[in-house]
Amino acid sequence: LACGTPIVSTTLEDFSTNEWKKLGKIPRDEKDTVRCVSEMLDNAKPFKNCREVAKKYYDWENIIRRTVEVYDRLFEKYYGRK
């Protein structure tokens, strides 16, 4: 993704539906993986902005912010404070 290359992966389900469609394809099984790769090679245009979409999730500032949010929720849940 960082190189602007779309992906075929079952882990794209972690992204919102609107965003994973810009990042790549989610295959259902082995045969579907072949179909997904073929479609992406035939038409890469829908994925031209995959790098920008991925940066929202993998930018260090965003990673740090989300990590702190997780710790805040854990502290709140187990200690009743942030």
Short mmCIF file of N, CA and C in Angstrom, two decimals:
data_model
loop_
_atom_site.label_atom_id
_atom_site.label_comp_id
_atom_site.label_asym_id
_atom_site.label_seq_id
_atom_site.Cartn_x
_atom_site.Cartn_y
_atom_site.Cartn_z
N LEU A 1 0.82 -1.20 0.00
CA LEU A 1 0.00 0.00 0.00
C LEU A 1 0.86 1.26 0.00
N ALA A 2 1.95 1.24 0.75
CA ALA A 2 2.80 2.43 0.84
C ALA A 2 3.40 2.79 -0.52
N CYS A 3 3.52 1.81 -1.38
CA CYS A 3 4.06 2.04 -2.72
C CYS A 3 2.97 2.34 -3.74
N GLY A 4 1.74 2.43 -3.27
CA GLY A 4 0.63 2.70 -4.18
C GLY A 4 0.13 1.46 -4.90
N THR A 5 0.46 0.29 -4.36
CA THR A 5 0.04 -0.97 -4.97
C THR A 5 -1.15 -1.53 -4.20
N PRO A 6 -2.28 -1.74 -4.86
CA PRO A 6 -3.44 -2.31 -4.17
C PRO A 6 -3.15 -3.75 -3.75
N ILE A 7 -3.94 -4.26 -2.81
CA ILE A 7 -3.69 -5.60 -2.29
C ILE A 7 -4.93 -6.48 -2.38
N VAL A 8 -4.69 -7.79 -2.35
CA VAL A 8 -5.74 -8.79 -2.24
C VAL A 8 -5.49 -9.46 -0.90
N SER A 9 -6.43 -9.28 0.03
CA SER A 9 -6.21 -9.77 1.39
C SER A 9 -7.52 -9.93 2.13
N THR A 10 -7.58 -10.94 2.98
CA THR A 10 -8.76 -11.11 3.82
C THR A 10 -8.76 -10.13 4.98
N THR A 11 -7.63 -9.52 5.29
CA THR A 11 -7.55 -8.59 6.42
C THR A 11 -8.05 -7.19 6.09
N LEU A 12 -8.46 -6.94 4.87
CA LEU A 12 -9.01 -5.63 4.52
C LEU A 12 -10.34 -5.39 5.25
N GLU A 13 -10.91 -6.44 5.80
CA GLU A 13 -12.17 -6.29 6.51
C GLU A 13 -12.04 -5.39 7.73
N ASP A 14 -10.80 -5.10 8.16
CA ASP A 14 -10.58 -4.19 9.29
C ASP A 14 -10.88 -2.75 8.91
N PHE A 15 -10.91 -2.46 7.63
CA PHE A 15 -11.20 -1.11 7.14
C PHE A 15 -12.70 -0.98 6.90
N SER A 16 -13.18 0.26 6.84
CA SER A 16 -14.58 0.47 6.51
C SER A 16 -14.82 0.00 5.07
N THR A 17 -16.05 -0.38 4.77
CA THR A 17 -16.39 -0.88 3.42
C THR A 17 -16.03 0.14 2.36
N ASN A 18 -16.32 1.39 2.63
CA ASN A 18 -16.03 2.44 1.67
C ASN A 18 -14.52 2.55 1.38
N GLU A 19 -13.70 2.32 2.40
CA GLU A 19 -12.26 2.47 2.22
C GLU A 19 -11.58 1.22 1.69
N TRP A 20 -11.99 0.02 2.11
CA TRP A 20 -11.29 -1.15 1.61
C TRP A 20 -11.50 -1.33 0.12
N LYS A 21 -12.60 -0.81 -0.39
CA LYS A 21 -12.82 -0.91 -1.84
C LYS A 21 -11.83 -0.06 -2.62
N LYS A 22 -11.21 0.92 -1.97
CA LYS A 22 -10.19 1.76 -2.60
C LYS A 22 -8.79 1.17 -2.41
N LEU A 23 -8.66 0.20 -1.49
CA LEU A 23 -7.35 -0.38 -1.17
C LEU A 23 -7.07 -1.67 -1.91
N GLY A 24 -8.10 -2.42 -2.21
CA GLY A 24 -7.89 -3.71 -2.86
C GLY A 24 -9.16 -4.53 -2.87
N LYS A 25 -8.97 -5.84 -2.86
CA LYS A 25 -10.11 -6.76 -2.92
C LYS A 25 -9.97 -7.82 -1.84
N ILE A 26 -11.13 -8.30 -1.39
CA ILE A 26 -11.20 -9.36 -0.38
C ILE A 26 -11.70 -10.64 -1.06
N PRO A 27 -10.83 -11.63 -1.22
CA PRO A 27 -11.28 -12.89 -1.84
C PRO A 27 -12.02 -13.77 -0.84
N ARG A 28 -12.94 -14.56 -1.34
CA ARG A 28 -13.72 -15.47 -0.50
C ARG A 28 -13.03 -16.83 -0.34
N ASP A 29 -12.27 -17.21 -1.36
CA ASP A 29 -11.58 -18.50 -1.33
C ASP A 29 -10.43 -18.45 -2.34
N GLU A 30 -9.79 -19.59 -2.56
CA GLU A 30 -8.62 -19.64 -3.45
C GLU A 30 -8.97 -19.23 -4.89
N LYS A 31 -10.07 -19.74 -5.41
CA LYS A 31 -10.46 -19.41 -6.78
C LYS A 31 -10.80 -17.92 -6.91
N ASP A 32 -11.41 -17.38 -5.88
CA ASP A 32 -11.76 -15.97 -5.90
C ASP A 32 -10.51 -15.09 -5.85
N THR A 33 -9.46 -15.59 -5.23
CA THR A 33 -8.19 -14.84 -5.18
C THR A 33 -7.67 -14.62 -6.60
N VAL A 34 -7.73 -15.64 -7.42
CA VAL A 34 -7.30 -15.53 -8.82
C VAL A 34 -8.14 -14.49 -9.55
N ARG A 35 -9.45 -14.54 -9.33
CA ARG A 35 -10.34 -13.58 -9.98
C ARG A 35 -10.02 -12.16 -9.53
N CYS A 36 -9.81 -11.97 -8.24
CA CYS A 36 -9.52 -10.63 -7.71
C CYS A 36 -8.22 -10.06 -8.30
N VAL A 37 -7.19 -10.87 -8.34
CA VAL A 37 -5.91 -10.41 -8.89
C VAL A 37 -6.07 -10.07 -10.36
N SER A 38 -6.76 -10.92 -11.11
CA SER A 38 -6.98 -10.67 -12.54
C SER A 38 -7.73 -9.35 -12.77
N GLU A 39 -8.78 -9.14 -11.98
CA GLU A 39 -9.55 -7.90 -12.12
C GLU A 39 -8.70 -6.67 -11.81
N MET A 40 -7.87 -6.77 -10.80
CA MET A 40 -7.03 -5.63 -10.44
C MET A 40 -5.98 -5.34 -11.51
N LEU A 41 -5.45 -6.39 -12.11
CA LEU A 41 -4.47 -6.20 -13.18
C LEU A 41 -5.12 -5.60 -14.43
N ASP A 42 -6.36 -6.00 -14.69
CA ASP A 42 -7.08 -5.49 -15.85
C ASP A 42 -7.55 -4.05 -15.66
N ASN A 43 -7.84 -3.66 -14.42
CA ASN A 43 -8.36 -2.32 -14.17
C ASN A 43 -7.89 -1.83 -12.80
N ALA A 44 -6.76 -1.16 -12.76
CA ALA A 44 -6.19 -0.66 -11.51
C ALA A 44 -6.71 0.73 -11.14
N LYS A 45 -7.48 1.35 -12.03
CA LYS A 45 -7.94 2.72 -11.81
C LYS A 45 -8.68 2.92 -10.48
N PRO A 46 -9.57 2.01 -10.07
CA PRO A 46 -10.28 2.24 -8.80
C PRO A 46 -9.36 2.30 -7.58
N PHE A 47 -8.12 1.85 -7.73
CA PHE A 47 -7.20 1.79 -6.60
C PHE A 47 -6.09 2.84 -6.67
N LYS A 48 -6.26 3.82 -7.55
CA LYS A 48 -5.18 4.79 -7.78
C LYS A 48 -4.83 5.60 -6.54
N ASN A 49 -5.75 5.74 -5.59
CA ASN A 49 -5.48 6.52 -4.38
C ASN A 49 -5.27 5.65 -3.16
N CYS A 50 -4.90 4.38 -3.36
CA CYS A 50 -4.79 3.47 -2.21
C CYS A 50 -3.72 3.93 -1.22
N ARG A 51 -2.65 4.56 -1.70
CA ARG A 51 -1.61 5.03 -0.80
C ARG A 51 -2.15 6.10 0.16
N GLU A 52 -2.92 7.04 -0.35
CA GLU A 52 -3.48 8.11 0.48
C GLU A 52 -4.46 7.56 1.51
N VAL A 53 -5.28 6.60 1.09
CA VAL A 53 -6.24 6.00 2.01
C VAL A 53 -5.50 5.25 3.12
N ALA A 54 -4.48 4.48 2.75
CA ALA A 54 -3.72 3.70 3.73
C ALA A 54 -2.96 4.60 4.70
N LYS A 55 -2.50 5.75 4.24
CA LYS A 55 -1.76 6.66 5.12
C LYS A 55 -2.58 7.10 6.32
N LYS A 56 -3.89 7.17 6.15
CA LYS A 56 -4.76 7.55 7.27
C LYS A 56 -4.64 6.54 8.42
N TYR A 57 -4.39 5.29 8.07
CA TYR A 57 -4.33 4.24 9.09
C TYR A 57 -2.90 3.98 9.56
N TYR A 58 -1.92 4.17 8.71
CA TYR A 58 -0.56 3.79 9.04
C TYR A 58 0.38 4.96 9.30
N ASP A 59 -0.15 6.16 9.32
CA ASP A 59 0.63 7.34 9.68
C ASP A 59 0.96 7.24 11.18
N TRP A 60 2.21 7.54 11.57
CA TRP A 60 2.63 7.37 12.97
C TRP A 60 1.78 8.20 13.93
N GLU A 61 1.40 9.37 13.55
CA GLU A 61 0.56 10.19 14.42
C GLU A 61 -0.77 9.51 14.71
N ASN A 62 -1.35 8.92 13.68
CA ASN A 62 -2.63 8.21 13.86
C ASN A 62 -2.45 6.94 14.68
N ILE A 63 -1.36 6.24 14.46
CA ILE A 63 -1.10 5.03 15.23
C ILE A 63 -0.94 5.36 16.71
N ILE A 64 -0.19 6.42 17.00
CA ILE A 64 0.01 6.83 18.39
C ILE A 64 -1.32 7.24 19.02
N ARG A 65 -2.10 8.04 18.30
CA ARG A 65 -3.39 8.49 18.82
C ARG A 65 -4.30 7.31 19.14
N ARG A 66 -4.40 6.35 18.21
CA ARG A 66 -5.26 5.19 18.44
C ARG A 66 -4.75 4.33 19.60
N THR A 67 -3.44 4.20 19.73
CA THR A 67 -2.87 3.43 20.83
C THR A 67 -3.21 4.07 22.17
N VAL A 68 -3.06 5.39 22.26
CA VAL A 68 -3.40 6.11 23.49
C VAL A 68 -4.89 5.95 23.79
N GLU A 69 -5.74 5.99 22.79
CA GLU A 69 -7.17 5.81 23.00
C GLU A 69 -7.48 4.43 23.59
N VAL A 70 -6.78 3.41 23.11
CA VAL A 70 -6.98 2.05 23.64
C VAL A 70 -6.57 2.00 25.10
N TYR A 71 -5.39 2.57 25.42
CA TYR A 71 -4.94 2.58 26.82
C TYR A 71 -5.89 3.38 27.70
N ASP A 72 -6.40 4.49 27.21
CA ASP A 72 -7.36 5.28 27.98
C ASP A 72 -8.61 4.46 28.31
N ARG A 73 -9.12 3.74 27.31
CA ARG A 73 -10.31 2.91 27.55
C ARG A 73 -10.02 1.79 28.55
N LEU A 74 -8.83 1.20 28.46
CA LEU A 74 -8.47 0.14 29.40
C LEU A 74 -8.36 0.67 30.83
N PHE A 75 -7.70 1.81 30.98
CA PHE A 75 -7.59 2.41 32.30
C PHE A 75 -8.97 2.75 32.86
N GLU A 76 -9.83 3.29 32.01
CA GLU A 76 -11.19 3.65 32.44
C GLU A 76 -11.95 2.40 32.88
N LYS A 77 -11.82 1.33 32.10
CA LYS A 77 -12.55 0.10 32.39
C LYS A 77 -12.05 -0.58 33.68
N TYR A 78 -10.73 -0.66 33.84
CA TYR A 78 -10.19 -1.43 34.96
C TYR A 78 -9.84 -0.61 36.19
N TYR A 79 -9.66 0.69 36.02
CA TYR A 79 -9.28 1.52 37.16
C TYR A 79 -10.23 2.69 37.40
N GLY A 80 -11.21 2.85 36.53
CA GLY A 80 -12.19 3.91 36.69
C GLY A 80 -11.64 5.31 36.45
N ARG A 81 -10.54 5.39 35.74
CA ARG A 81 -9.94 6.70 35.45
C ARG A 81 -9.09 6.61 34.19
N LYS A 82 -8.75 7.78 33.68
CA LYS A 82 -7.84 7.85 32.52
C LYS A 82 -6.43 8.10 32.98
#
